[in-house]
mmCIF file of C-alpha atoms in Angstrom:
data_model
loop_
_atom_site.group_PDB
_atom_site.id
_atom_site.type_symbol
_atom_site.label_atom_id
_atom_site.label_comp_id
_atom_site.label_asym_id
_atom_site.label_seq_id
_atom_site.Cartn_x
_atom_site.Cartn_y
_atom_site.Cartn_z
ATOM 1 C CA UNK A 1391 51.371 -83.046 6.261
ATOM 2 C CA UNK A 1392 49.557 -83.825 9.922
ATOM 3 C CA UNK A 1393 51.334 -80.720 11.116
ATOM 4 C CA UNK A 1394 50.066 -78.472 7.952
ATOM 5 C CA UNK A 1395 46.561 -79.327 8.550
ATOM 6 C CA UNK A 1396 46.808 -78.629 11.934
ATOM 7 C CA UNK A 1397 47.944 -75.178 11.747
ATOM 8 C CA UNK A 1398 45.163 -74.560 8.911
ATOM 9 C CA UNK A 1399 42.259 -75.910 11.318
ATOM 10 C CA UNK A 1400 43.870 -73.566 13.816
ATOM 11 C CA UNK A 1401 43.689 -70.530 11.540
ATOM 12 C CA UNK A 1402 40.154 -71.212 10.794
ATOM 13 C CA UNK A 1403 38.851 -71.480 14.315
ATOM 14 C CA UNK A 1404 40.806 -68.113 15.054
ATOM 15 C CA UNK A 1405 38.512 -66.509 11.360
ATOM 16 C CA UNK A 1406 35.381 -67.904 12.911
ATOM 17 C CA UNK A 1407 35.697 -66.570 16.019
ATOM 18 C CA UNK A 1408 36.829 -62.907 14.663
ATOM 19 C CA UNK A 1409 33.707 -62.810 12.434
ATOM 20 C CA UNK A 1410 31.223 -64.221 15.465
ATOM 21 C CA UNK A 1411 32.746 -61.193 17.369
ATOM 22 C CA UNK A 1412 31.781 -58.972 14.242
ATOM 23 C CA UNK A 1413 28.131 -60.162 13.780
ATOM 24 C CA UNK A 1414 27.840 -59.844 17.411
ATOM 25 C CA UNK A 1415 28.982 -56.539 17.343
ATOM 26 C CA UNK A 1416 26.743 -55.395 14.202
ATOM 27 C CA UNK A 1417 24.072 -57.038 16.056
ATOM 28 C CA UNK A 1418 24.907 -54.389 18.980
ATOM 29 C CA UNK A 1419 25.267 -51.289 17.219
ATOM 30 C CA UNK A 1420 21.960 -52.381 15.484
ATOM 31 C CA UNK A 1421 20.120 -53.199 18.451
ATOM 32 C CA UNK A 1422 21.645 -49.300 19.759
ATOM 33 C CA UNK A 1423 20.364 -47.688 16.786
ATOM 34 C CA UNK A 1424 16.788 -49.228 16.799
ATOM 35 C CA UNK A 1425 16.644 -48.198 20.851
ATOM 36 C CA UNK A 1426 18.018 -44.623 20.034
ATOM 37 C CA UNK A 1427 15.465 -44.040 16.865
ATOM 38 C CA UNK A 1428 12.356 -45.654 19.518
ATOM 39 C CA UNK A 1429 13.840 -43.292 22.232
ATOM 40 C CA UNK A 1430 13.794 -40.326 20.254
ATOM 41 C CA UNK A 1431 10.134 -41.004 19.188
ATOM 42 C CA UNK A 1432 9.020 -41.391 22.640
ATOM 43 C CA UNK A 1433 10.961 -38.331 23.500
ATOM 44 C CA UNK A 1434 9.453 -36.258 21.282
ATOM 45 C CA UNK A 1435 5.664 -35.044 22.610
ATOM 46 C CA UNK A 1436 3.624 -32.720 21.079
ATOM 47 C CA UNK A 1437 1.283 -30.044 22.839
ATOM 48 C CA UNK A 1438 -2.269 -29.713 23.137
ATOM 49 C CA UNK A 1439 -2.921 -26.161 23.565
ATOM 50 C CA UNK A 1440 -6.313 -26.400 24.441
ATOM 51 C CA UNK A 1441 -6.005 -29.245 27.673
ATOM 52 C CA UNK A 1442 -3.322 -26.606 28.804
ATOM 53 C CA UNK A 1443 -6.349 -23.758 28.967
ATOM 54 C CA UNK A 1444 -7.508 -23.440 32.962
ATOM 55 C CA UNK A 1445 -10.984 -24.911 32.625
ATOM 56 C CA UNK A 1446 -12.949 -22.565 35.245
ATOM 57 C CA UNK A 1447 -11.466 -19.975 33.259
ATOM 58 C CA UNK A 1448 -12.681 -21.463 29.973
ATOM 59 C CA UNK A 1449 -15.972 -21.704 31.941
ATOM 60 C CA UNK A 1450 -16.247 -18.232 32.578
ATOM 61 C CA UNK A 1451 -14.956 -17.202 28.880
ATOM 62 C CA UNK A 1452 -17.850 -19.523 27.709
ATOM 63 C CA UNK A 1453 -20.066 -18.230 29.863
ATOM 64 C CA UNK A 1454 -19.208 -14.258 28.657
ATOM 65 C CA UNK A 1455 -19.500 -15.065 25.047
ATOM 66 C CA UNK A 1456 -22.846 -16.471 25.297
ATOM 67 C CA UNK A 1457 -24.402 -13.218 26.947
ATOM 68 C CA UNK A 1458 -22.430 -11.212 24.623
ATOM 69 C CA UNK A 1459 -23.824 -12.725 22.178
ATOM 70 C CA UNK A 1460 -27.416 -13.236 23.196
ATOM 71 C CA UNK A 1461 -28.239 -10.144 25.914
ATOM 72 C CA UNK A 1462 -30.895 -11.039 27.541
ATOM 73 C CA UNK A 1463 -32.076 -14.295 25.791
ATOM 74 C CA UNK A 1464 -30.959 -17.250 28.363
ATOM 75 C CA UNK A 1465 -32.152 -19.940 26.238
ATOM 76 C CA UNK A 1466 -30.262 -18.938 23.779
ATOM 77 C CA UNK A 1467 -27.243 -18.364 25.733
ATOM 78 C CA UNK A 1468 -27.578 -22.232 27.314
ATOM 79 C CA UNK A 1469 -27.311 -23.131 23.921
ATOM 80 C CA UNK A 1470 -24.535 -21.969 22.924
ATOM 81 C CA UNK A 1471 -22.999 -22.711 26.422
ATOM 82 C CA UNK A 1472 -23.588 -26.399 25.796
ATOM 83 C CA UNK A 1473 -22.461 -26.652 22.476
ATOM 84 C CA UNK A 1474 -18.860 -24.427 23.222
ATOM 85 C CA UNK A 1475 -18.572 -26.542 26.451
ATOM 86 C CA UNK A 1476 -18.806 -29.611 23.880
ATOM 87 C CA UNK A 1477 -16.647 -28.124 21.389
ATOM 88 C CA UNK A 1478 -13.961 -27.596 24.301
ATOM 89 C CA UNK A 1479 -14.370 -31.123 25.836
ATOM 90 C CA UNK A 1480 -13.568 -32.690 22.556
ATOM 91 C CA UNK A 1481 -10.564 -30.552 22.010
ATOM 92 C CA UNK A 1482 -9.156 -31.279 25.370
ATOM 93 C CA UNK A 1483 -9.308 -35.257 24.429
ATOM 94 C CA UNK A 1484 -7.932 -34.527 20.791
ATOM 95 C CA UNK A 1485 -4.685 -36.853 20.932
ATOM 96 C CA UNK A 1486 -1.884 -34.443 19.015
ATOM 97 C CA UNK A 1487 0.382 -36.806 17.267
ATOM 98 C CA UNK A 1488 2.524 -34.731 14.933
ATOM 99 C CA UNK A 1489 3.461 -31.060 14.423
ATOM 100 C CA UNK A 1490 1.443 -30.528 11.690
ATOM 101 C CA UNK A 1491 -1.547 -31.591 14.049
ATOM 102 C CA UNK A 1492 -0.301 -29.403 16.711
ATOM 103 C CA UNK A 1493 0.580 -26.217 14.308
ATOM 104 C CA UNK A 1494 -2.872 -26.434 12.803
ATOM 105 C CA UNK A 1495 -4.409 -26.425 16.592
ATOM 106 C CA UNK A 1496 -2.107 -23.362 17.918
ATOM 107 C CA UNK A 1497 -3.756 -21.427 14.671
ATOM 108 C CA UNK A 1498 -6.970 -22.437 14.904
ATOM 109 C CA UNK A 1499 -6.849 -21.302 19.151
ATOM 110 C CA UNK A 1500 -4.544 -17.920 18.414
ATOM 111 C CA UNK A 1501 -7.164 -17.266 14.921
ATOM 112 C CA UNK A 1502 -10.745 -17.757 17.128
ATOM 113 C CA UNK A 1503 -9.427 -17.334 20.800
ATOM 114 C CA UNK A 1504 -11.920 -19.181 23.356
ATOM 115 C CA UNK A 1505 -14.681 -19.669 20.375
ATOM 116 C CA UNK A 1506 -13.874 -23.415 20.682
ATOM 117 C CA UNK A 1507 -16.935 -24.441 17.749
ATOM 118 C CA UNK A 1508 -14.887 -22.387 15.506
ATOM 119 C CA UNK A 1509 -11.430 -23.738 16.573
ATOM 120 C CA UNK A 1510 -12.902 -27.287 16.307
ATOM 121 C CA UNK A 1511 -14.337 -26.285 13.063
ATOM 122 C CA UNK A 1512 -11.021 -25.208 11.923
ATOM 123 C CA UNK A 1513 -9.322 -27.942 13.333
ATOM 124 C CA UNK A 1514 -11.137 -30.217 11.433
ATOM 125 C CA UNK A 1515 -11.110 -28.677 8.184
ATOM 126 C CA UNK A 1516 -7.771 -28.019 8.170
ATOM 127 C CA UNK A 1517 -6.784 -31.767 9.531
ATOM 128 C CA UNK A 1518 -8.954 -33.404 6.673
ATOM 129 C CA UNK A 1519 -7.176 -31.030 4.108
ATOM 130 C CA UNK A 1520 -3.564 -32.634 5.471
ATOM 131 C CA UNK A 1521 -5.241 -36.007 5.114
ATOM 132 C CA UNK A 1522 -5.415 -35.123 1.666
ATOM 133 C CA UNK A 1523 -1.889 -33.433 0.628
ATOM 134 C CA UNK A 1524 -0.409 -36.847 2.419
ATOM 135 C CA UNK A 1525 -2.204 -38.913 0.499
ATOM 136 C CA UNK A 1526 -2.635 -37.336 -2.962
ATOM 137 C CA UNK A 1527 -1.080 -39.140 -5.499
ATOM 138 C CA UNK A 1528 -0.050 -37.493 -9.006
ATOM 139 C CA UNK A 1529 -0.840 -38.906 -12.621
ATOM 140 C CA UNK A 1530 1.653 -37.106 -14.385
ATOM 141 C CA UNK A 1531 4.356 -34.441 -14.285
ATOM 142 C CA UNK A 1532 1.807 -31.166 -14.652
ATOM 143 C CA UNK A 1533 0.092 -32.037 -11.575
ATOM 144 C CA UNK A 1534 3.112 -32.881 -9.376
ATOM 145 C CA UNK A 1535 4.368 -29.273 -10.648
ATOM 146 C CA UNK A 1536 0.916 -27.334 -10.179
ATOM 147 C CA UNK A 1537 1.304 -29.216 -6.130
ATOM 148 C CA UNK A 1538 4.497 -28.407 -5.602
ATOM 149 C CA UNK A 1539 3.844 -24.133 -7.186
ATOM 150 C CA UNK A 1540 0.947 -24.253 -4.612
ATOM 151 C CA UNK A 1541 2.234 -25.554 -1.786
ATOM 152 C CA UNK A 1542 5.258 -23.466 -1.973
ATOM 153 C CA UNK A 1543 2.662 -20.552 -1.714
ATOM 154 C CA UNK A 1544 0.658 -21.667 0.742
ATOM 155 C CA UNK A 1545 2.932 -23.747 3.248
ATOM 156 C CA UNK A 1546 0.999 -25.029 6.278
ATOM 157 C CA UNK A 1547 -2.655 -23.877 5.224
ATOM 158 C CA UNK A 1548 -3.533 -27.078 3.803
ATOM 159 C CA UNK A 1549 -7.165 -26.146 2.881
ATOM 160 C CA UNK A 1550 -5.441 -23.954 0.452
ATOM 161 C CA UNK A 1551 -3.084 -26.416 -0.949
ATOM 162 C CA UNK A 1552 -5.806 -28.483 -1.739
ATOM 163 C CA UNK A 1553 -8.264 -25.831 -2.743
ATOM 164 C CA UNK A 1554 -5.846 -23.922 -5.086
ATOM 165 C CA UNK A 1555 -4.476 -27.264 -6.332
ATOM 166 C CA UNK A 1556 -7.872 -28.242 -7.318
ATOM 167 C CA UNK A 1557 -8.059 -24.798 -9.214
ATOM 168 C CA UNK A 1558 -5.653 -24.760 -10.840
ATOM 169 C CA UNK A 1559 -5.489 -28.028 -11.916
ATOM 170 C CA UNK A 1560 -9.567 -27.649 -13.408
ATOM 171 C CA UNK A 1561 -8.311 -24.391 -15.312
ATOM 172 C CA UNK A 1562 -5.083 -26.154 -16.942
ATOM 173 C CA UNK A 1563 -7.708 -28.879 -18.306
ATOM 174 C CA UNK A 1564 -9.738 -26.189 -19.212
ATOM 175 C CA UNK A 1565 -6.739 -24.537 -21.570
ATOM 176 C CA UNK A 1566 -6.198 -27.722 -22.905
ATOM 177 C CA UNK A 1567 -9.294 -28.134 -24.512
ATOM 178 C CA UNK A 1568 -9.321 -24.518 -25.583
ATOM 179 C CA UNK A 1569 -9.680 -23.994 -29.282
ATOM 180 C CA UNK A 1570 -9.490 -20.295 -29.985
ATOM 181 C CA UNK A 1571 -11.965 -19.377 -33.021
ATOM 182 C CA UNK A 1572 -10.544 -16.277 -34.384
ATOM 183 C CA UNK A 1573 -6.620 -15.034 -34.289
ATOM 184 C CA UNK A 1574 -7.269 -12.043 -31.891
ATOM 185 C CA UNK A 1575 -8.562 -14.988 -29.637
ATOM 186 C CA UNK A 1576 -5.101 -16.399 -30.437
ATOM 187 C CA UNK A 1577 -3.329 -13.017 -29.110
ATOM 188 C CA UNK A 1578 -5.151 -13.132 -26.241
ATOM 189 C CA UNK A 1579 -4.667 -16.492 -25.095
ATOM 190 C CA UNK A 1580 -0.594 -15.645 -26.136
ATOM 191 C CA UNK A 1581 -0.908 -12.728 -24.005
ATOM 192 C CA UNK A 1582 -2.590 -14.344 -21.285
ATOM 193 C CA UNK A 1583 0.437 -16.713 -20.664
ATOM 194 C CA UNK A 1584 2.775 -14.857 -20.934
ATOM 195 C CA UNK A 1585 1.244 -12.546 -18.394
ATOM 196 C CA UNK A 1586 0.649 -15.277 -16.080
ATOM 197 C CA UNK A 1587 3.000 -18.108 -16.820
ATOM 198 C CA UNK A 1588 2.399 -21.018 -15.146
ATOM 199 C CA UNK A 1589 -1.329 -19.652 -13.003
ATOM 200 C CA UNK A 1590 -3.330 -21.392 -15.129
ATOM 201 C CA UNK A 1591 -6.246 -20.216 -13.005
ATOM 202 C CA UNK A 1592 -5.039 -16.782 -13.500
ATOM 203 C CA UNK A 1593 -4.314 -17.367 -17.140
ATOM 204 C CA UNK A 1594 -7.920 -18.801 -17.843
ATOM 205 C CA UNK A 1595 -9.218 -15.642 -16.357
ATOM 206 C CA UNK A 1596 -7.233 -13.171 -18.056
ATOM 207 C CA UNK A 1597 -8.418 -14.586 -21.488
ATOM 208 C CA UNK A 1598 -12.021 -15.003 -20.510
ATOM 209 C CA UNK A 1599 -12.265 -11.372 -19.171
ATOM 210 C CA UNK A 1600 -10.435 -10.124 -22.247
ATOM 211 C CA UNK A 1601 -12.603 -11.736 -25.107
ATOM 212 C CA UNK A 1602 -15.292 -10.513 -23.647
ATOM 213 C CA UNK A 1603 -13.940 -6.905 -23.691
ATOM 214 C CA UNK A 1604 -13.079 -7.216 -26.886
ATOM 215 C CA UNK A 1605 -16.485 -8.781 -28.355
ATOM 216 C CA UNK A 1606 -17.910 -5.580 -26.252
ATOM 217 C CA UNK A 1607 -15.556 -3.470 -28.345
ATOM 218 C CA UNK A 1608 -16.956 -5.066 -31.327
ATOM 219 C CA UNK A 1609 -20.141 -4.558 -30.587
ATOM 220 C CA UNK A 1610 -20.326 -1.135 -30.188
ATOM 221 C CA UNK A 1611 -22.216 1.755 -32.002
ATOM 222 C CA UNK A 1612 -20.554 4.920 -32.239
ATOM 223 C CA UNK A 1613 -22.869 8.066 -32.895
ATOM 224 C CA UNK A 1614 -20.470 10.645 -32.844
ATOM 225 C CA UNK A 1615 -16.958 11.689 -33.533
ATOM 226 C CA UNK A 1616 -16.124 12.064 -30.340
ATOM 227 C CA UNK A 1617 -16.730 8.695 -29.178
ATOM 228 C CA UNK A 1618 -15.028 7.842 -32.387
ATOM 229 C CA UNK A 1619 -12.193 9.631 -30.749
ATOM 230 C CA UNK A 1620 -12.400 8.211 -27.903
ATOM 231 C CA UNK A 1621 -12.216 4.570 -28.302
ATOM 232 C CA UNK A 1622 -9.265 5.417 -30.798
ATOM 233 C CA UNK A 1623 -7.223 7.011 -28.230
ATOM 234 C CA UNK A 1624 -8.079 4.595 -25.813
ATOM 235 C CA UNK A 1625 -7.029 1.699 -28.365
ATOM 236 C CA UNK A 1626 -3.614 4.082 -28.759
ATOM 237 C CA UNK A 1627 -2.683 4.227 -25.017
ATOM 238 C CA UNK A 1628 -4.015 0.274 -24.295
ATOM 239 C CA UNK A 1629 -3.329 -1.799 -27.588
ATOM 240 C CA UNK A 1630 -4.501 -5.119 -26.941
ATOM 241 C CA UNK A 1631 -5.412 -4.869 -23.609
ATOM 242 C CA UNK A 1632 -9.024 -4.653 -24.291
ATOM 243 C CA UNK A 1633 -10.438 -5.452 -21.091
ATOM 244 C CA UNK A 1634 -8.182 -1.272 -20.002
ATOM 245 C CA UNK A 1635 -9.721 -0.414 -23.560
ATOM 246 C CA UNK A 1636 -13.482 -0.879 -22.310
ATOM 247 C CA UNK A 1637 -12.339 0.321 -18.984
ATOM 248 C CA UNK A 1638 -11.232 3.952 -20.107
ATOM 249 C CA UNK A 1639 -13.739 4.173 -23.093
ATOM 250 C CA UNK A 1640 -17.314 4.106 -20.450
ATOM 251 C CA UNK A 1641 -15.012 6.007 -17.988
ATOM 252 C CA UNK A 1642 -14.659 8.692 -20.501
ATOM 253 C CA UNK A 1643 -18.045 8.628 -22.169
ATOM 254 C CA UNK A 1644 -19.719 8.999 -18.240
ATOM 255 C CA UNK A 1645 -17.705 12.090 -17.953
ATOM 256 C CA UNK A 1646 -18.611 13.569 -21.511
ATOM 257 C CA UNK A 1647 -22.027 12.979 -20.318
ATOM 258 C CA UNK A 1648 -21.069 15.213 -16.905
ATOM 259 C CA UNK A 1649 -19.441 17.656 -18.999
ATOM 260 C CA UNK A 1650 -22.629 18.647 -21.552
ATOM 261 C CA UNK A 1651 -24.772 18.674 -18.697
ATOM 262 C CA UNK A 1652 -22.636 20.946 -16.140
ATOM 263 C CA UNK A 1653 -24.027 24.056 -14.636
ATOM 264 C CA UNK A 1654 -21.259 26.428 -13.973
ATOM 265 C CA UNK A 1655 -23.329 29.004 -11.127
ATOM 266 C CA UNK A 1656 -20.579 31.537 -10.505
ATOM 267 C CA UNK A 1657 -17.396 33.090 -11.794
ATOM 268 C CA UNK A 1658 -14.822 30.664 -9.888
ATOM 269 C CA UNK A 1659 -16.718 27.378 -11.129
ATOM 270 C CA UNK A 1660 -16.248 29.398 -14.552
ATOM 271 C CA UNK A 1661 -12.820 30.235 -14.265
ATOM 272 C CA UNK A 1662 -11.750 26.537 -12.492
ATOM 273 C CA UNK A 1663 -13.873 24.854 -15.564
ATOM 274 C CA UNK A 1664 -12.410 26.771 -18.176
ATOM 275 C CA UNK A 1665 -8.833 26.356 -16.853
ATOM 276 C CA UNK A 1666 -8.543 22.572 -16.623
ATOM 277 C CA UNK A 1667 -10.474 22.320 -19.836
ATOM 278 C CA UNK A 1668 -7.440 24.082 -21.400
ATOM 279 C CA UNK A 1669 -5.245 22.144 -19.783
ATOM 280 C CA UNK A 1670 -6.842 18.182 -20.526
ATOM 281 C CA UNK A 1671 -8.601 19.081 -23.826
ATOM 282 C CA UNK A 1672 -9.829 15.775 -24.978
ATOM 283 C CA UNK A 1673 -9.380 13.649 -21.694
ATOM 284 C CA UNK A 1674 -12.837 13.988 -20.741
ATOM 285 C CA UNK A 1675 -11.751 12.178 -17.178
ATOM 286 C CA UNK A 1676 -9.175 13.704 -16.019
ATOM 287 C CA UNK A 1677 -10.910 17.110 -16.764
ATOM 288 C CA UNK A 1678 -14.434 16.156 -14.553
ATOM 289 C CA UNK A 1679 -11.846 14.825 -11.602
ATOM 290 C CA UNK A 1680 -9.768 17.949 -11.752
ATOM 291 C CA UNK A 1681 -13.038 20.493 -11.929
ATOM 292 C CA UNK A 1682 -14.252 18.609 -8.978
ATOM 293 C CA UNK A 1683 -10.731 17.916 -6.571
ATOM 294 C CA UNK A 1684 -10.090 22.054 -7.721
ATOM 295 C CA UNK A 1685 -13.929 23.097 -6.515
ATOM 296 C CA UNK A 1686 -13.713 20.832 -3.340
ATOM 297 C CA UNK A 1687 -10.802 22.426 -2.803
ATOM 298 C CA UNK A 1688 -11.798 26.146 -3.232
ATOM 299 C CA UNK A 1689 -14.464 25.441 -0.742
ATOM 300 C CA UNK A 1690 -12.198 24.226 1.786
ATOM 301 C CA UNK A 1691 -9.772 27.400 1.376
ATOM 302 C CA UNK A 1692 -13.310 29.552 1.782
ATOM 303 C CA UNK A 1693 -13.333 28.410 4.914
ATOM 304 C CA UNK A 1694 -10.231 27.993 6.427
ATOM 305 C CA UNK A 1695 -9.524 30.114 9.356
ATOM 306 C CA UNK A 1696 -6.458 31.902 9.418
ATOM 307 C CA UNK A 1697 -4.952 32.050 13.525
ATOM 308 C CA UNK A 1698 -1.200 32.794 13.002
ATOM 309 C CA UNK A 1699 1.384 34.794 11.050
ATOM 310 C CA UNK A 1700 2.870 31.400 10.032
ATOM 311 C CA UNK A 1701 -0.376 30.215 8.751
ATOM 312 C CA UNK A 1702 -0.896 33.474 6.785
ATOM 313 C CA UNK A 1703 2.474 33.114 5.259
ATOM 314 C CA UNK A 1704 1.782 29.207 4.475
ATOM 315 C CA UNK A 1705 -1.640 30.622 2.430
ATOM 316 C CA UNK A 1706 0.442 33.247 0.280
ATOM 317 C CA UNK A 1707 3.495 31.083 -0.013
ATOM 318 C CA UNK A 1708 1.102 28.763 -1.480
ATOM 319 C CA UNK A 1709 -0.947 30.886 -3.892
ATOM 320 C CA UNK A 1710 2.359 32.323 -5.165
ATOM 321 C CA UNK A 1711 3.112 28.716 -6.198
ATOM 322 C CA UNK A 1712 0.063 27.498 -7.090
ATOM 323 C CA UNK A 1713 -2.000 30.967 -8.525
ATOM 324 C CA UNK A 1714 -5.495 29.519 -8.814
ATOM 325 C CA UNK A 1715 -5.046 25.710 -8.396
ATOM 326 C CA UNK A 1716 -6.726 25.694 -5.122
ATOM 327 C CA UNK A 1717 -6.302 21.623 -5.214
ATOM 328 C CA UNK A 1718 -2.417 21.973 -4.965
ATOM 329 C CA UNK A 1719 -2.978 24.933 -2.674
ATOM 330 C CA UNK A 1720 -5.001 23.128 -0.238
ATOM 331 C CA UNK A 1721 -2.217 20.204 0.070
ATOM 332 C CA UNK A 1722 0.996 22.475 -0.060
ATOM 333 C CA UNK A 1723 -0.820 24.051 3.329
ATOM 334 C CA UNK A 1724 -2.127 20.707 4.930
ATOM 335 C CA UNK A 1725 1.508 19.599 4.271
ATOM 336 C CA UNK A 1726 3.168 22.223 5.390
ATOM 337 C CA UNK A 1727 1.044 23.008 8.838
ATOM 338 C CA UNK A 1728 1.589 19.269 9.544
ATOM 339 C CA UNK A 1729 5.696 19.846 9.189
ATOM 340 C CA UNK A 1730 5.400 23.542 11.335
ATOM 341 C CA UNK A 1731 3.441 21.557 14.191
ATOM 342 C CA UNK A 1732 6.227 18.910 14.177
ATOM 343 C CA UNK A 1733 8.965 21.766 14.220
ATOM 344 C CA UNK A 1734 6.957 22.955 17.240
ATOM 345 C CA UNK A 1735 7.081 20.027 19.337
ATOM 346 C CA UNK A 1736 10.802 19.843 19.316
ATOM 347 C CA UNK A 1737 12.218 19.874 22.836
ATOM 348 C CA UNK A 1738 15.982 20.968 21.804
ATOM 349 C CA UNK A 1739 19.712 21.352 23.500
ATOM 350 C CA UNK A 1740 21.589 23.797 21.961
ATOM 351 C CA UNK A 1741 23.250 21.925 19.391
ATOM 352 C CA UNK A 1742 19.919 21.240 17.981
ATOM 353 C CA UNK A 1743 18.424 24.773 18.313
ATOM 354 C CA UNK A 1744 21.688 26.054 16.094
ATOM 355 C CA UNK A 1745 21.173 23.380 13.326
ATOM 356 C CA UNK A 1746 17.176 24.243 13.493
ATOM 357 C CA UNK A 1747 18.438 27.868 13.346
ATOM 358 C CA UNK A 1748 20.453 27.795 10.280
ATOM 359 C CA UNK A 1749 17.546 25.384 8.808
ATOM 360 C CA UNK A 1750 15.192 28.225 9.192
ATOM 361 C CA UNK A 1751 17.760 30.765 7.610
ATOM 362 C CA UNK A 1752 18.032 28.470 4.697
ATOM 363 C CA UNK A 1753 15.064 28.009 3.954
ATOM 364 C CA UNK A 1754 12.503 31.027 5.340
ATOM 365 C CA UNK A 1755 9.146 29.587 5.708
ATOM 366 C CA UNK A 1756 9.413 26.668 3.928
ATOM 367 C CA UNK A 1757 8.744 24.493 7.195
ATOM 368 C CA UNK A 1758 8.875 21.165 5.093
ATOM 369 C CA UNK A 1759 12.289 21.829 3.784
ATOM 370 C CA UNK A 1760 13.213 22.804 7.651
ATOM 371 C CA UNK A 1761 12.240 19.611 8.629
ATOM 372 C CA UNK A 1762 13.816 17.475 6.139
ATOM 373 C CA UNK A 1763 16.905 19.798 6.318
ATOM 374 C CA UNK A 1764 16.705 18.889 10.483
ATOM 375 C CA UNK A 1765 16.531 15.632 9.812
ATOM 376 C CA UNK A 1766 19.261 15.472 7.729
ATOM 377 C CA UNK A 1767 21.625 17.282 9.499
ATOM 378 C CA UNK A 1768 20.871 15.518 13.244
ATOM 379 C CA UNK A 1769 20.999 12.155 11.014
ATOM 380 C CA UNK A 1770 24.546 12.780 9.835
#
């Protein structure tokens, strides 16, 4: 019995002594863990761009911008001298203590350069607006989701984070309180978000700027059956989207008012006007834009000064194309001089003067379709 106990109190000496060992070791590898995590702190530094700058160099800058700014005026100049030399001195002492910090200096330096009241400026607005994102704290799902969409967007500007938050989060209270009054107030709302989904900003806008299109639409007094006309075929091509509705009705009433009052002075303004009217009819619009892009154009081609064969050939390639649309006639020869004074410029060997040779056979004087066809072929 004496020799049983014995060999127990033995075997428990020997357990209490392996699990000392253990705790002492756990005790190490904490003790190595806490000194590697403090080491890597201290190891890591962050960068003050500004106490980096050469300071008689930052003296001179300062000393630049003020007279650039204030020629002649040296009070004015030893103003802003003192308060940049301020600016600069605080920047210098700024103590940069994360990357955020030092990310929201390097922009602030590389957006304003040596203007260091508007890199302090920045600074500060920008390090107030982290403040805030580190610290906000959400009251329920919607506003953790509208943080989360923003930042996502805007990343490291953090006045943005917090100013579009702040947005978007007033305009989703804003929609919640909404009670549309009639059902196309209904439709637009509906419209709205499915347009913009979860922009509540964007969706709050969308509606607003609609209903009041539409109560303009409402509101208005037709005289005539062309405006009649008009606003139908506007309501045809735009359905609901009043806001496009309003848009192409005034744009097309301002040009029926351009129309009646035209003066046509010669035979050309005759014949351009009476062309494009047969070709737009009723799309009052499109007809004005055309009659003027076709008269501009005419003018242009009045003047143009023919120098080479090429260019002569360009002009009557063009009009065989085109007949009188002087519009497409002045851009099939702008864009075809551009592609023979490319063609020029080539410096070739002879591989490349036999491909640009059986270009040109292909294609006669269409220097455009030379080029491309060039292109191709030196591509492949």
């Amino acid at each position: 019995m004496k020799k049983y106990f014995f060999v127990l109190l033995i075997f428990l000496l020997l357990l209490a002594g392996c699990q000392s060992d253990n705790d002492e070791d756990d005790n190490e590898a904490a003790d190595e863990t806490d000194t590697s995590e403090e080491e890597n702190q201290e190891s890591e530094s962050f960068t003050n761009i500004i106490a980096e700058l050469d300071p008689d160099e930052i003296e001179e800058s300062i000393q630049e911008l003020a007279e650039d700014n204030w020629p002649g005026d040296t009070e004015m100049q030893e103003f802003q001298i003192d308060n940049q030399t301020k600016a600069y001195n605080q920047l210098v002492e700024l103590s940069i203590d994360s990357a955020q910090k030092e990310s929201i200096l390097n922009e602030a330096y590389h957006e304003w350069d040596n203007d260091f009241e508007m890199v302090q400026h920045h600074y500060e607005r920008q390090s107030e607006a982290l403040e805030w994102v580190e610290n906000i704290e959400f009251e329920n799902d919607i506003e953790e989701q509208i943080f989360e969409t923003v930042a996502s967007e805007d990343e490291d500007n953090f006045i943005g984070i917090q100013s579009e938050f702040e947005r978007q989060l007033e305009a989703y209270h804003w929609l919640e309180e909404l009670e549309p009054e009639t059902e196309e107030a209904e439709l637009i709302l509906e419209e709205a978000k499915d347009y913009a989904e979860n922009d509540f900003w964007l969706v709050q806008l969308t509606y607003e700027r609609q209903l009041e299109s539409l109560e303009w639409i409402q509101d208005l007094d037709l005289d005539t059956p062309e405006e009649e006309q008009i606003l139908e075929d506007a309501k045809e091509e735009w359905e609901n989207d009043f806001e496009m509705v309003q848009h192409v009705y005034q744009n097309q009433m301002d040009a029926l008012e351009w129309l009646e009052d035209v003066e046509l002075e010669n035979d050309v303004e005759k014949e351009i006007f009476e062309t494009v009217e047969s070709e737009y009819e009723a799309n009052y619009a499109r007809m004005r834009d055309e009659y003027e892009y076709r008269l501009e154009a005419y003018h242009w081609l009045e003047e143009l000064e023919i120098r080479t064969p090429e260019e002569e050939q360009i002009i009557k390639d063009a009009e065989e194309s085109w007949d009188d649309d002087y519009h497409m006639i002045q851009a099939y020869y702008e864009d075809q001089i551009e592609a023979l004074e490319w063609l020029q410029n080539l410096d070739l060997d002879d591989v490349e003067e036999q491909i640009l040779d059986e270009a040109i056979e292909t294609w006669g004087s269409d220097f455009r379709m030379i080029q491309s066809e060039y292109e191709s072929q030196i591509e492949g």
